[in-house]
JSON list of C-alpha atoms in Angstrom, two decimals:
[
{"chain": "A", "resi": 195, "resn": "ALA", "atom": "CA", "xyz": [87.51, 46.55, 111.60]},
{"chain": "A", "resi": 196, "resn": "ARG", "atom": "CA", "xyz": [88.42, 43.39, 113.54]},
{"chain": "A", "resi": 197, "resn": "ASP", "atom": "CA", "xyz": [85.30, 41.62, 112.28]},
{"chain": "A", "resi": 198, "resn": "THR", "atom": "CA", "xyz": [86.05, 42.46, 108.62]},
{"chain": "A", "resi": 199, "resn": "ASP", "atom": "CA", "xyz": [87.62, 39.73, 106.53]},
{"chain": "A", "resi": 200, "resn": "LEU", "atom": "CA", "xyz": [91.23, 40.08, 105.37]},
{"chain": "A", "resi": 201, "resn": "GLU", "atom": "CA", "xyz": [90.31, 40.44, 101.68]},
{"chain": "A", "resi": 202, "resn": "THR", "atom": "CA", "xyz": [88.16, 43.52, 102.34]},
{"chain": "A", "resi": 203, "resn": "LEU", "atom": "CA", "xyz": [90.85, 45.07, 104.54]},
{"chain": "A", "resi": 204, "resn": "GLU", "atom": "CA", "xyz": [93.48, 44.54, 101.84]},
{"chain": "A", "resi": 205, "resn": "GLU", "atom": "CA", "xyz": [91.17, 46.12, 99.26]},
{"chain": "A", "resi": 206, "resn": "LEU", "atom": "CA", "xyz": [90.65, 49.14, 101.54]},
{"chain": "A", "resi": 207, "resn": "LEU", "atom": "CA", "xyz": [94.40, 49.38, 102.13]},
{"chain": "A", "resi": 208, "resn": "SER", "atom": "CA", "xyz": [95.11, 49.43, 98.40]},
{"chain": "A", "resi": 209, "resn": "LYS", "atom": "CA", "xyz": [92.49, 52.15, 97.84]},
{"chain": "A", "resi": 210, "resn": "PHE", "atom": "CA", "xyz": [93.86, 54.28, 100.69]},
{"chain": "A", "resi": 211, "resn": "THR", "atom": "CA", "xyz": [97.39, 53.78, 99.40]},
{"chain": "A", "resi": 212, "resn": "ALA", "atom": "CA", "xyz": [96.32, 54.98, 95.96]},
{"chain": "A", "resi": 213, "resn": "ILE", "atom": "CA", "xyz": [94.62, 58.04, 97.48]},
{"chain": "A", "resi": 214, "resn": "VAL", "atom": "CA", "xyz": [97.71, 58.88, 99.56]},
{"chain": "A", "resi": 215, "resn": "GLU", "atom": "CA", "xyz": [99.94, 58.57, 96.48]},
{"chain": "A", "resi": 216, "resn": "GLU", "atom": "CA", "xyz": [97.66, 60.88, 94.47]},
{"chain": "A", "resi": 217, "resn": "ARG", "atom": "CA", "xyz": [97.69, 63.43, 97.28]},
{"chain": "A", "resi": 218, "resn": "ARG", "atom": "CA", "xyz": [101.49, 63.26, 97.54]},
{"chain": "A", "resi": 219, "resn": "GLU", "atom": "CA", "xyz": [101.78, 63.79, 93.76]},
{"chain": "A", "resi": 220, "resn": "GLU", "atom": "CA", "xyz": [99.42, 66.78, 93.92]},
{"chain": "A", "resi": 221, "resn": "ASP", "atom": "CA", "xyz": [101.36, 68.32, 96.81]},
{"chain": "A", "resi": 222, "resn": "SER", "atom": "CA", "xyz": [104.63, 67.74, 94.99]},
{"chain": "A", "resi": 223, "resn": "LYS", "atom": "CA", "xyz": [103.25, 69.36, 91.85]},
{"chain": "A", "resi": 224, "resn": "ILE", "atom": "CA", "xyz": [102.00, 72.40, 93.79]},
{"chain": "A", "resi": 225, "resn": "GLN", "atom": "CA", "xyz": [105.37, 72.83, 95.53]},
{"chain": "A", "resi": 226, "resn": "LYS", "atom": "CA", "xyz": [107.17, 72.55, 92.19]},
{"chain": "A", "resi": 227, "resn": "GLU", "atom": "CA", "xyz": [104.89, 75.20, 90.62]},
{"chain": "A", "resi": 228, "resn": "GLN", "atom": "CA", "xyz": [105.45, 77.53, 93.57]},
{"chain": "A", "resi": 229, "resn": "ALA", "atom": "CA", "xyz": [109.22, 77.07, 93.33]},
{"chain": "A", "resi": 230, "resn": "GLU", "atom": "CA", "xyz": [109.11, 77.82, 89.58]},
{"chain": "A", "resi": 231, "resn": "ARG", "atom": "CA", "xyz": [107.01, 80.93, 90.23]},
{"chain": "A", "resi": 232, "resn": "LEU", "atom": "CA", "xyz": [109.46, 82.17, 92.86]},
{"chain": "A", "resi": 233, "resn": "ALA", "atom": "CA", "xyz": [112.36, 81.51, 90.48]},
{"chain": "A", "resi": 234, "resn": "ARG", "atom": "CA", "xyz": [110.62, 83.55, 87.75]},
{"chain": "A", "resi": 235, "resn": "LEU", "atom": "CA", "xyz": [109.96, 86.37, 90.23]},
{"chain": "A", "resi": 236, "resn": "ASP", "atom": "CA", "xyz": [113.61, 86.38, 91.29]},
{"chain": "A", "resi": 237, "resn": "ALA", "atom": "CA", "xyz": [114.69, 86.48, 87.64]},
{"chain": "A", "resi": 238, "resn": "ILE", "atom": "CA", "xyz": [112.38, 89.41, 86.93]},
{"chain": "A", "resi": 239, "resn": "ARG", "atom": "CA", "xyz": [113.57, 91.22, 90.08]},
{"chain": "A", "resi": 240, "resn": "ALA", "atom": "CA", "xyz": [117.20, 90.69, 89.02]},
{"chain": "A", "resi": 241, "resn": "GLN", "atom": "CA", "xyz": [116.41, 92.00, 85.50]},
{"chain": "A", "resi": 242, "resn": "LEU", "atom": "CA", "xyz": [114.78, 95.11, 86.98]},
{"chain": "A", "resi": 243, "resn": "LEU", "atom": "CA", "xyz": [117.75, 95.80, 89.22]},
{"chain": "A", "resi": 244, "resn": "GLU", "atom": "CA", "xyz": [120.08, 95.22, 86.29]},
{"chain": "A", "resi": 245, "resn": "ASP", "atom": "CA", "xyz": [118.16, 97.84, 84.31]},
{"chain": "A", "resi": 246, "resn": "GLY", "atom": "CA", "xyz": [118.38, 100.25, 87.25]},
{"chain": "A", "resi": 247, "resn": "ILE", "atom": "CA", "xyz": [114.72, 100.04, 88.24]},
{"chain": "A", "resi": 248, "resn": "ASP", "atom": "CA", "xyz": [113.81, 99.60, 91.88]},
{"chain": "A", "resi": 249, "resn": "PRO", "atom": "CA", "xyz": [110.90, 97.09, 92.22]},
{"chain": "A", "resi": 250, "resn": "ALA", "atom": "CA", "xyz": [109.27, 99.33, 94.85]},
{"chain": "A", "resi": 251, "resn": "GLU", "atom": "CA", "xyz": [109.41, 102.24, 92.39]},
{"chain": "A", "resi": 252, "resn": "LEU", "atom": "CA", "xyz": [107.68, 100.10, 89.80]},
{"chain": "A", "resi": 253, "resn": "LEU", "atom": "CA", "xyz": [104.89, 99.24, 92.24]},
{"chain": "A", "resi": 254, "resn": "GLU", "atom": "CA", "xyz": [104.43, 102.90, 93.15]},
{"chain": "A", "resi": 255, "resn": "SER", "atom": "CA", "xyz": [104.04, 103.85, 89.50]},
{"chain": "A", "resi": 256, "resn": "VAL", "atom": "CA", "xyz": [101.27, 101.28, 89.12]},
{"chain": "A", "resi": 257, "resn": "LYS", "atom": "CA", "xyz": [99.46, 102.35, 92.31]},
{"chain": "A", "resi": 258, "resn": "SER", "atom": "CA", "xyz": [99.64, 106.07, 91.62]},
{"chain": "A", "resi": 259, "resn": "LYS", "atom": "CA", "xyz": [96.98, 106.03, 88.90]},
{"chain": "A", "resi": 260, "resn": "PRO", "atom": "CA", "xyz": [94.11, 108.20, 90.11]},
{"chain": "A", "resi": 261, "resn": "ALA", "atom": "CA", "xyz": [90.88, 106.40, 90.82]},
{"chain": "A", "resi": 262, "resn": "LYS", "atom": "CA", "xyz": [87.81, 107.37, 88.85]},
{"chain": "A", "resi": 263, "resn": "ALA", "atom": "CA", "xyz": [85.79, 110.00, 90.62]},
{"chain": "A", "resi": 264, "resn": "LYS", "atom": "CA", "xyz": [82.39, 108.73, 91.59]},
{"chain": "A", "resi": 265, "resn": "ARG", "atom": "CA", "xyz": [79.72, 110.97, 90.19]},
{"chain": "A", "resi": 266, "resn": "ASP", "atom": "CA", "xyz": [76.89, 112.31, 92.29]},
{"chain": "A", "resi": 267, "resn": "PRO", "atom": "CA", "xyz": [73.57, 110.50, 92.01]},
{"chain": "A", "resi": 268, "resn": "ARG", "atom": "CA", "xyz": [71.19, 112.01, 89.50]},
{"chain": "A", "resi": 269, "resn": "PRO", "atom": "CA", "xyz": [68.03, 113.67, 90.77]},
{"chain": "A", "resi": 270, "resn": "ALA", "atom": "CA", "xyz": [64.73, 111.97, 90.06]},
{"chain": "A", "resi": 271, "resn": "LYS", "atom": "CA", "xyz": [62.86, 113.34, 87.03]},
{"chain": "A", "resi": 272, "resn": "TYR", "atom": "CA", "xyz": [59.78, 111.13, 87.02]},
{"chain": "A", "resi": 273, "resn": "LYS", "atom": "CA", "xyz": [57.32, 109.95, 89.66]},
{"chain": "A", "resi": 274, "resn": "TYR", "atom": "CA", "xyz": [55.01, 106.96, 89.26]},
{"chain": "A", "resi": 275, "resn": "ILE", "atom": "CA", "xyz": [53.04, 104.40, 91.25]},
{"chain": "A", "resi": 276, "resn": "ASP", "atom": "CA", "xyz": [54.16, 100.80, 90.83]},
{"chain": "A", "resi": 277, "resn": "GLU", "atom": "CA", "xyz": [51.99, 97.68, 90.73]},
{"chain": "A", "resi": 278, "resn": "ASN", "atom": "CA", "xyz": [52.17, 97.40, 94.55]},
{"chain": "A", "resi": 279, "resn": "GLY", "atom": "CA", "xyz": [50.66, 100.85, 94.94]},
{"chain": "A", "resi": 280, "resn": "THR", "atom": "CA", "xyz": [53.82, 102.49, 96.27]},
{"chain": "A", "resi": 281, "resn": "GLU", "atom": "CA", "xyz": [55.12, 105.77, 94.91]},
{"chain": "A", "resi": 282, "resn": "GLN", "atom": "CA", "xyz": [58.48, 105.43, 93.14]},
{"chain": "A", "resi": 283, "resn": "THR", "atom": "CA", "xyz": [60.82, 107.79, 91.31]},
{"chain": "A", "resi": 284, "resn": "TRP", "atom": "CA", "xyz": [62.99, 107.33, 88.23]},
{"chain": "A", "resi": 285, "resn": "THR", "atom": "CA", "xyz": [65.94, 109.42, 87.04]},
{"chain": "A", "resi": 286, "resn": "GLY", "atom": "CA", "xyz": [65.35, 108.74, 83.37]},
{"chain": "A", "resi": 287, "resn": "GLN", "atom": "CA", "xyz": [68.50, 106.61, 83.23]},
{"chain": "A", "resi": 288, "resn": "GLY", "atom": "CA", "xyz": [68.44, 102.88, 82.54]},
{"chain": "A", "resi": 289, "resn": "ARG", "atom": "CA", "xyz": [65.43, 100.79, 81.68]},
{"chain": "A", "resi": 290, "resn": "THR", "atom": "CA", "xyz": [62.02, 102.40, 81.80]},
{"chain": "A", "resi": 291, "resn": "PRO", "atom": "CA", "xyz": [60.08, 101.11, 84.83]},
{"chain": "A", "resi": 292, "resn": "LYS", "atom": "CA", "xyz": [57.34, 98.64, 83.98]},
{"chain": "A", "resi": 293, "resn": "ALA", "atom": "CA", "xyz": [54.51, 100.86, 85.26]},
{"chain": "A", "resi": 294, "resn": "ILE", "atom": "CA", "xyz": [55.62, 103.81, 83.08]},
{"chain": "A", "resi": 295, "resn": "ARG", "atom": "CA", "xyz": [56.27, 101.61, 80.05]},
{"chain": "A", "resi": 296, "resn": "GLU", "atom": "CA", "xyz": [52.82, 99.97, 80.28]},
{"chain": "A", "resi": 297, "resn": "ALA", "atom": "CA", "xyz": [51.04, 103.34, 80.63]},
{"chain": "A", "resi": 298, "resn": "ILE", "atom": "CA", "xyz": [52.89, 104.78, 77.61]},
{"chain": "A", "resi": 299, "resn": "ASP", "atom": "CA", "xyz": [52.35, 101.64, 75.50]},
{"chain": "A", "resi": 300, "resn": "GLY", "atom": "CA", "xyz": [48.67, 101.63, 76.42]},
{"chain": "A", "resi": 301, "resn": "GLY", "atom": "CA", "xyz": [48.39, 105.16, 75.02]},
{"chain": "A", "resi": 302, "resn": "SER", "atom": "CA", "xyz": [46.75, 106.55, 78.16]},
{"chain": "A", "resi": 303, "resn": "LYS", "atom": "CA", "xyz": [49.76, 108.68, 79.16]},
{"chain": "A", "resi": 304, "resn": "THR", "atom": "CA", "xyz": [52.97, 110.18, 77.82]},
{"chain": "A", "resi": 305, "resn": "LEU", "atom": "CA", "xyz": [56.35, 110.37, 79.53]},
{"chain": "A", "resi": 306, "resn": "GLU", "atom": "CA", "xyz": [55.74, 114.05, 80.26]},
{"chain": "A", "resi": 307, "resn": "ASP", "atom": "CA", "xyz": [52.73, 113.08, 82.41]},
{"chain": "A", "resi": 308, "resn": "PHE", "atom": "CA", "xyz": [55.12, 111.43, 84.90]},
{"chain": "A", "resi": 309, "resn": "GLU", "atom": "CA", "xyz": [57.51, 114.41, 85.26]},
{"chain": "A", "resi": 310, "resn": "ILE", "atom": "CA", "xyz": [57.98, 115.77, 88.77]}
]
């Protein structure tokens, strides 16, 4: 830095100053948005209390919805050998495996031929 001429240093200083100003503006904007958000939350909380609704009660009513029950996996209905020579199974749900689809399209087999 000591060997650099003054003109280059001044140019770097102006660029850094611009970057610092941009960063300060961004931080200021973020803080302003957070303050506005908190003010809106306070206003909503006050409105709820005014209407006689406890915010915790509201949260509980949202959380209390029962989760969907996960269904048990379906048993395999079809057995086939894939292109790698390994034996695979298929439940009949979703896309037809490539090996089964090619055999059916080729006319050499029907879907019933793959049933377990």
